[in-house]
Amino acid sequence: MAQTFNFVPSKGFTKTVKPRVLVAQFGDGYSQRIQNGINNITEEWSLSFNSRSIEDADSMLTFFEEHAGAIGFYWTPPGESTAKAVICPEWSKSYDSHISATIQARFVKIFETL
């Protein structure tokens, strides 16, 4: 059973949406476009978890390491009501002080069943 990531990111995160489109370009400047596949709209979030306790930051890192960038999990983006299946292909930790740290992570929507 898939796990759920329950930490809420700090304000100011970024969501990027990129439709995958196939384009046929013709010599006279005319082009035709069609969506590439049935799940052609990709979503990606750049997240920051600012000034978290070392324990919370380490819990997040452990969660990401257990999923190893390949195992999907559920996450509900702030402001949305439906959980999304995502992976976290990269993350980093910076130490704010001896008692707090900031985690940066990138979540990518996946389309398989978890």
CSV table of N, CA and C in Angstrom, one decimal:
chain,number,residue,atom,x,y,z
A,1,MET,N,0.8,-1.2,0.0
A,1,MET,CA,0.0,0.0,0.0
A,1,MET,C,0.9,1.2,0.0
A,2,ALA,N,0.5,2.2,-0.8
A,2,ALA,CA,1.3,3.4,-1.0
A,2,ALA,C,1.2,4.3,0.3
A,3,GLN,N,2.3,4.9,0.6
A,3,GLN,CA,2.3,5.9,1.7
A,3,GLN,C,1.9,7.2,1.3
A,4,THR,N,1.6,8.1,2.3
A,4,THR,CA,1.2,9.5,2.0
A,4,THR,C,2.2,10.4,2.7
A,5,PHE,N,2.6,11.4,2.0
A,5,PHE,CA,3.5,12.4,2.5
A,5,PHE,C,2.7,13.5,3.1
A,6,ASN,N,2.8,13.7,4.4
A,6,ASN,CA,1.9,14.7,5.1
A,6,ASN,C,2.4,16.0,5.5
A,7,PHE,N,3.7,16.3,5.2
A,7,PHE,CA,4.3,17.5,5.6
A,7,PHE,C,3.8,18.6,4.6
A,8,VAL,N,3.5,19.8,5.1
A,8,VAL,CA,3.0,20.9,4.3
A,8,VAL,C,4.2,21.8,4.0
A,9,PRO,N,4.4,22.1,2.7
A,9,PRO,CA,5.5,23.0,2.3
A,9,PRO,C,5.3,24.4,2.7
A,10,SER,N,6.4,25.2,2.7
A,10,SER,CA,6.3,26.6,3.0
A,10,SER,C,5.6,27.3,1.9
A,11,LYS,N,5.1,28.5,2.2
A,11,LYS,CA,4.5,29.3,1.1
A,11,LYS,C,5.5,29.7,0.1
A,12,GLY,N,5.1,29.9,-1.1
A,12,GLY,CA,6.0,30.3,-2.2
A,12,GLY,C,6.5,29.2,-3.0
A,13,PHE,N,5.9,28.0,-2.9
A,13,PHE,CA,6.3,26.9,-3.8
A,13,PHE,C,5.8,27.2,-5.2
A,14,THR,N,6.4,26.4,-6.2
A,14,THR,CA,6.1,26.6,-7.6
A,14,THR,C,5.6,25.3,-8.2
A,15,LYS,N,4.5,25.5,-9.0
A,15,LYS,CA,3.9,24.4,-9.7
A,15,LYS,C,4.2,24.7,-11.2
A,16,THR,N,4.8,23.7,-11.9
A,16,THR,CA,5.0,23.8,-13.3
A,16,THR,C,4.2,22.8,-14.1
A,17,VAL,N,3.5,23.2,-15.1
A,17,VAL,CA,2.7,22.3,-15.9
A,17,VAL,C,3.3,22.4,-17.3
A,18,LYS,N,3.5,21.2,-17.9
A,18,LYS,CA,4.1,21.1,-19.3
A,18,LYS,C,3.3,20.1,-20.1
A,19,PRO,N,2.5,20.5,-21.0
A,19,PRO,CA,1.9,19.5,-21.9
A,19,PRO,C,2.9,19.0,-22.9
A,20,ARG,N,2.9,17.7,-23.1
A,20,ARG,CA,3.7,17.1,-24.1
A,20,ARG,C,3.0,17.1,-25.4
A,21,VAL,N,3.5,17.7,-26.5
A,21,VAL,CA,2.9,17.9,-27.7
A,21,VAL,C,3.8,17.5,-28.9
A,22,LEU,N,3.2,16.7,-29.8
A,22,LEU,CA,4.0,16.4,-31.0
A,22,LEU,C,3.6,17.4,-32.1
A,23,VAL,N,4.7,17.9,-32.8
A,23,VAL,CA,4.5,19.0,-33.8
A,23,VAL,C,5.0,18.5,-35.1
A,24,ALA,N,4.2,18.7,-36.1
A,24,ALA,CA,4.7,18.4,-37.5
A,24,ALA,C,4.8,19.8,-38.2
A,25,GLN,N,6.1,20.2,-38.5
A,25,GLN,CA,6.4,21.5,-39.0
A,25,GLN,C,6.5,21.3,-40.6
A,26,PHE,N,5.8,22.1,-41.3
A,26,PHE,CA,5.9,22.1,-42.8
A,26,PHE,C,6.7,23.3,-43.3
A,27,GLY,N,7.2,23.1,-44.5
A,27,GLY,CA,8.1,24.1,-45.1
A,27,GLY,C,7.6,25.5,-45.2
A,28,ASP,N,6.3,25.7,-45.4
A,28,ASP,CA,5.7,27.0,-45.6
A,28,ASP,C,5.3,27.7,-44.3
A,29,GLY,N,5.8,27.2,-43.2
A,29,GLY,CA,5.5,27.8,-41.9
A,29,GLY,C,4.3,27.2,-41.2
A,30,TYR,N,3.5,26.4,-41.9
A,30,TYR,CA,2.4,25.7,-41.4
A,30,TYR,C,2.8,24.6,-40.4
A,31,SER,N,2.1,24.4,-39.3
A,31,SER,CA,2.4,23.3,-38.4
A,31,SER,C,1.1,22.7,-37.9
A,32,GLN,N,1.2,21.4,-37.5
A,32,GLN,CA,0.1,20.7,-36.9
A,32,GLN,C,0.6,20.2,-35.6
A,33,ARG,N,-0.3,20.2,-34.6
A,33,ARG,CA,0.0,19.8,-33.2
A,33,ARG,C,-1.0,18.8,-32.7
A,34,ILE,N,-0.5,17.8,-31.9
A,34,ILE,CA,-1.4,16.8,-31.3
A,34,ILE,C,-0.8,16.4,-30.0
A,35,GLN,N,-1.6,16.2,-29.0
A,35,GLN,CA,-1.1,15.8,-27.7
A,35,GLN,C,-0.4,14.4,-27.8
A,36,ASN,N,0.7,14.3,-27.0
A,36,ASN,CA,1.5,13.1,-27.1
A,36,ASN,C,1.1,12.2,-25.9
A,37,GLY,N,0.2,11.2,-26.3
A,37,GLY,CA,-0.3,10.3,-25.3
A,37,GLY,C,-1.6,10.7,-24.6
A,38,ILE,N,-2.1,9.8,-23.8
A,38,ILE,CA,-3.4,10.2,-23.1
A,38,ILE,C,-3.1,10.9,-21.8
A,39,ASN,N,-1.9,10.8,-21.2
A,39,ASN,CA,-1.6,11.5,-20.0
A,39,ASN,C,-0.5,12.5,-20.4
A,40,ASN,N,-0.8,13.5,-21.2
A,40,ASN,CA,0.3,14.3,-21.8
A,40,ASN,C,0.5,15.6,-20.9
A,41,ILE,N,-0.2,15.8,-19.9
A,41,ILE,CA,0.0,17.0,-19.1
A,41,ILE,C,0.8,16.6,-17.9
A,42,THR,N,2.0,17.0,-17.8
A,42,THR,CA,2.9,16.7,-16.7
A,42,THR,C,2.8,17.9,-15.7
A,43,GLU,N,2.9,17.5,-14.4
A,43,GLU,CA,2.9,18.5,-13.3
A,43,GLU,C,4.1,18.2,-12.4
A,44,GLU,N,4.7,19.3,-12.0
A,44,GLU,CA,5.9,19.2,-11.2
A,44,GLU,C,5.9,20.4,-10.2
A,45,TRP,N,6.3,20.1,-8.9
A,45,TRP,CA,6.3,21.1,-7.9
A,45,TRP,C,7.7,21.3,-7.3
A,46,SER,N,8.2,22.5,-7.2
A,46,SER,CA,9.4,22.8,-6.5
A,46,SER,C,9.0,23.3,-5.1
A,47,LEU,N,9.4,22.5,-4.1
A,47,LEU,CA,8.9,22.8,-2.7
A,47,LEU,C,10.1,23.1,-1.8
A,48,SER,N,9.7,24.0,-0.8
A,48,SER,CA,10.6,24.3,0.3
A,48,SER,C,9.9,24.0,1.6
A,49,PHE,N,10.6,23.4,2.5
A,49,PHE,CA,10.1,23.2,3.8
A,49,PHE,C,11.1,24.0,4.8
A,50,ASN,N,10.8,25.2,5.0
A,50,ASN,CA,11.7,26.2,5.6
A,50,ASN,C,11.7,26.0,7.1
A,51,SER,N,12.9,26.1,7.7
A,51,SER,CA,13.1,26.2,9.1
A,51,SER,C,12.3,25.2,9.9
A,52,ARG,N,12.5,23.9,9.5
A,52,ARG,CA,11.9,22.8,10.2
A,52,ARG,C,12.8,22.3,11.3
A,53,SER,N,12.2,21.7,12.3
A,53,SER,CA,13.1,21.1,13.3
A,53,SER,C,14.0,20.0,12.7
A,54,ILE,N,15.1,19.7,13.3
A,54,ILE,CA,16.0,18.7,12.7
A,54,ILE,C,15.3,17.4,12.6
A,55,GLU,N,14.5,17.1,13.6
A,55,GLU,CA,13.7,15.8,13.6
A,55,GLU,C,12.8,15.7,12.5
A,56,ASP,N,12.0,16.8,12.2
A,56,ASP,CA,11.1,16.8,11.0
A,56,ASP,C,11.8,16.7,9.7
A,57,ALA,N,12.9,17.5,9.6
A,57,ALA,CA,13.7,17.5,8.4
A,57,ALA,C,14.3,16.1,8.2
A,58,ASP,N,14.8,15.4,9.2
A,58,ASP,CA,15.3,14.0,9.0
A,58,ASP,C,14.2,13.1,8.7
A,59,SER,N,13.0,13.3,9.2
A,59,SER,CA,11.8,12.4,8.9
A,59,SER,C,11.5,12.5,7.4
A,60,MET,N,11.6,13.7,6.9
A,60,MET,CA,11.3,13.9,5.4
A,60,MET,C,12.4,13.2,4.6
A,61,LEU,N,13.7,13.4,5.0
A,61,LEU,CA,14.7,12.8,4.2
A,61,LEU,C,14.6,11.3,4.3
A,62,THR,N,14.3,10.7,5.4
A,62,THR,CA,14.1,9.3,5.5
A,62,THR,C,13.0,8.8,4.6
A,63,PHE,N,11.9,9.6,4.6
A,63,PHE,CA,10.8,9.2,3.7
A,63,PHE,C,11.3,9.2,2.2
A,64,PHE,N,12.0,10.3,1.8
A,64,PHE,CA,12.5,10.4,0.4
A,64,PHE,C,13.4,9.2,0.1
A,65,GLU,N,14.3,8.9,1.0
A,65,GLU,CA,15.3,7.9,0.8
A,65,GLU,C,14.6,6.5,0.7
A,66,GLU,N,13.6,6.3,1.5
A,66,GLU,CA,12.9,5.0,1.4
A,66,GLU,C,12.2,4.8,0.1
A,67,HIS,N,11.8,5.9,-0.5
A,67,HIS,CA,11.1,5.9,-1.8
A,67,HIS,C,12.1,6.0,-3.0
A,68,ALA,N,13.3,6.4,-2.7
A,68,ALA,CA,14.5,6.3,-3.6
A,68,ALA,C,14.3,6.9,-5.0
A,69,GLY,N,13.4,7.9,-5.1
A,69,GLY,CA,13.2,8.6,-6.4
A,69,GLY,C,12.4,7.8,-7.4
A,70,ALA,N,12.0,6.5,-7.0
A,70,ALA,CA,11.3,5.7,-8.0
A,70,ALA,C,10.0,5.1,-7.5
A,71,ILE,N,9.8,5.1,-6.2
A,71,ILE,CA,8.6,4.5,-5.6
A,71,ILE,C,7.6,5.7,-5.4
A,72,GLY,N,6.4,5.6,-5.9
A,72,GLY,CA,5.4,6.6,-5.8
A,72,GLY,C,4.8,6.7,-4.5
A,73,PHE,N,4.3,7.8,-4.1
A,73,PHE,CA,3.5,8.1,-2.9
A,73,PHE,C,2.5,9.1,-3.2
A,74,TYR,N,1.5,9.3,-2.2
A,74,TYR,CA,0.5,10.2,-2.4
A,74,TYR,C,0.8,11.5,-1.6
A,75,TRP,N,0.4,12.6,-2.3
A,75,TRP,CA,0.6,14.0,-1.7
A,75,TRP,C,-0.5,14.9,-2.2
A,76,THR,N,-1.1,15.7,-1.3
A,76,THR,CA,-2.1,16.6,-1.6
A,76,THR,C,-1.5,18.0,-1.7
A,77,PRO,N,-1.4,18.6,-2.8
A,77,PRO,CA,-0.8,20.0,-2.9
A,77,PRO,C,-1.7,21.0,-2.1
A,78,PRO,N,-1.1,21.9,-1.5
A,78,PRO,CA,-1.9,22.9,-0.8
A,78,PRO,C,-2.9,23.6,-1.7
A,79,GLY,N,-4.1,23.8,-1.3
A,79,GLY,CA,-5.1,24.5,-2.1
A,79,GLY,C,-5.8,23.5,-3.0
A,80,GLU,N,-5.5,22.2,-3.0
A,80,GLU,CA,-6.2,21.2,-3.8
A,80,GLU,C,-6.8,20.2,-2.9
A,81,SER,N,-7.8,19.6,-3.3
A,81,SER,CA,-8.6,18.6,-2.4
A,81,SER,C,-8.3,17.2,-2.8
A,82,THR,N,-7.6,16.9,-3.9
A,82,THR,CA,-7.4,15.5,-4.3
A,82,THR,C,-5.9,15.2,-4.2
A,83,ALA,N,-5.6,14.1,-3.6
A,83,ALA,CA,-4.2,13.6,-3.5
A,83,ALA,C,-3.7,13.2,-4.9
A,84,LYS,N,-2.4,13.5,-5.2
A,84,LYS,CA,-1.8,13.1,-6.4
A,84,LYS,C,-0.8,12.0,-6.2
A,85,ALA,N,-0.6,11.2,-7.1
A,85,ALA,CA,0.5,10.2,-7.1
A,85,ALA,C,1.8,10.9,-7.6
A,86,VAL,N,2.8,10.9,-6.8
A,86,VAL,CA,4.0,11.6,-7.2
A,86,VAL,C,5.3,10.8,-6.8
A,87,ILE,N,6.4,11.2,-7.4
A,87,ILE,CA,7.7,10.7,-6.9
A,87,ILE,C,8.5,11.9,-6.6
A,88,CYS,N,9.6,11.7,-5.8
A,88,CYS,CA,10.5,12.8,-5.5
A,88,CYS,C,11.9,12.4,-6.0
A,89,PRO,N,12.2,12.9,-7.2
A,89,PRO,CA,13.5,12.5,-7.8
A,89,PRO,C,14.7,13.2,-7.3
A,90,GLU,N,14.5,14.3,-6.5
A,90,GLU,CA,15.7,15.0,-5.9
A,90,GLU,C,15.2,15.8,-4.7
A,91,TRP,N,16.2,16.0,-3.8
A,91,TRP,CA,15.9,16.7,-2.6
A,91,TRP,C,17.3,17.2,-2.0
A,92,SER,N,17.2,18.2,-1.1
A,92,SER,CA,18.4,18.6,-0.5
A,92,SER,C,18.1,19.2,0.9
A,93,LYS,N,19.1,19.2,1.8
A,93,LYS,CA,18.9,19.7,3.1
A,93,LYS,C,20.0,20.8,3.4
A,94,SER,N,19.5,21.9,3.9
A,94,SER,CA,20.5,22.9,4.3
A,94,SER,C,20.2,23.3,5.8
A,95,TYR,N,21.3,23.4,6.5
A,95,TYR,CA,21.1,23.7,8.0
A,95,TYR,C,21.0,25.2,8.2
A,96,ASP,N,19.9,25.5,8.9
A,96,ASP,CA,19.7,26.9,9.2
A,96,ASP,C,20.4,27.3,10.5
A,97,SER,N,20.4,26.3,11.4
A,97,SER,CA,21.1,26.5,12.7
A,97,SER,C,21.3,25.0,13.3
A,98,HIS,N,21.7,25.0,14.5
A,98,HIS,CA,21.9,23.6,15.1
A,98,HIS,C,20.6,23.0,15.5
A,99,ILE,N,19.4,23.7,15.4
A,99,ILE,CA,18.2,23.1,15.8
A,99,ILE,C,17.1,23.2,14.6
A,100,SER,N,17.5,23.7,13.5
A,100,SER,CA,16.5,23.7,12.4
A,100,SER,C,17.3,23.6,11.0
A,101,ALA,N,16.5,23.1,10.0
A,101,ALA,CA,17.0,22.9,8.7
A,101,ALA,C,15.9,23.2,7.7
A,102,THR,N,16.3,23.4,6.4
A,102,THR,CA,15.4,23.6,5.3
A,102,THR,C,15.6,22.5,4.3
A,103,ILE,N,14.5,21.9,3.9
A,103,ILE,CA,14.5,20.9,2.9
A,103,ILE,C,13.9,21.4,1.6
A,104,GLN,N,14.6,21.2,0.5
A,104,GLN,CA,14.2,21.5,-0.8
A,104,GLN,C,13.9,20.2,-1.5
A,105,ALA,N,12.7,20.1,-2.2
A,105,ALA,CA,12.4,18.9,-2.9
A,105,ALA,C,11.6,19.2,-4.2
A,106,ARG,N,11.7,18.2,-5.1
A,106,ARG,CA,11.0,18.3,-6.4
A,106,ARG,C,10.1,17.1,-6.5
A,107,PHE,N,8.7,17.4,-6.6
A,107,PHE,CA,7.8,16.3,-6.8
A,107,PHE,C,7.3,16.3,-8.2
A,108,VAL,N,7.2,15.1,-8.8
A,108,VAL,CA,6.7,15.0,-10.2
A,108,VAL,C,5.5,14.0,-10.2
A,109,LYS,N,4.4,14.5,-10.8
A,109,LYS,CA,3.2,13.6,-10.9
A,109,LYS,C,3.5,12.4,-11.8
A,110,ILE,N,3.0,11.3,-11.3
A,110,ILE,CA,3.1,10.0,-12.1
A,110,ILE,C,1.7,9.5,-12.4
A,111,PHE,N,1.6,8.7,-13.3
A,111,PHE,CA,0.3,8.2,-13.8
A,111,PHE,C,-0.1,6.8,-13.5
A,112,GLU,N,0.8,6.1,-12.9
A,112,GLU,CA,0.5,4.7,-12.6
A,112,GLU,C,-0.3,4.5,-11.3
A,113,THR,N,-0.9,3.4,-11.1
A,113,THR,CA,-1.7,3.1,-9.9
A,113,THR,C,-0.8,2.7,-8.8
A,114,LEU,N,-1.0,3.2,-7.7
A,114,LEU,CA,-0.1,2.9,-6.5
A,114,LEU,C,-0.8,1.9,-5.6
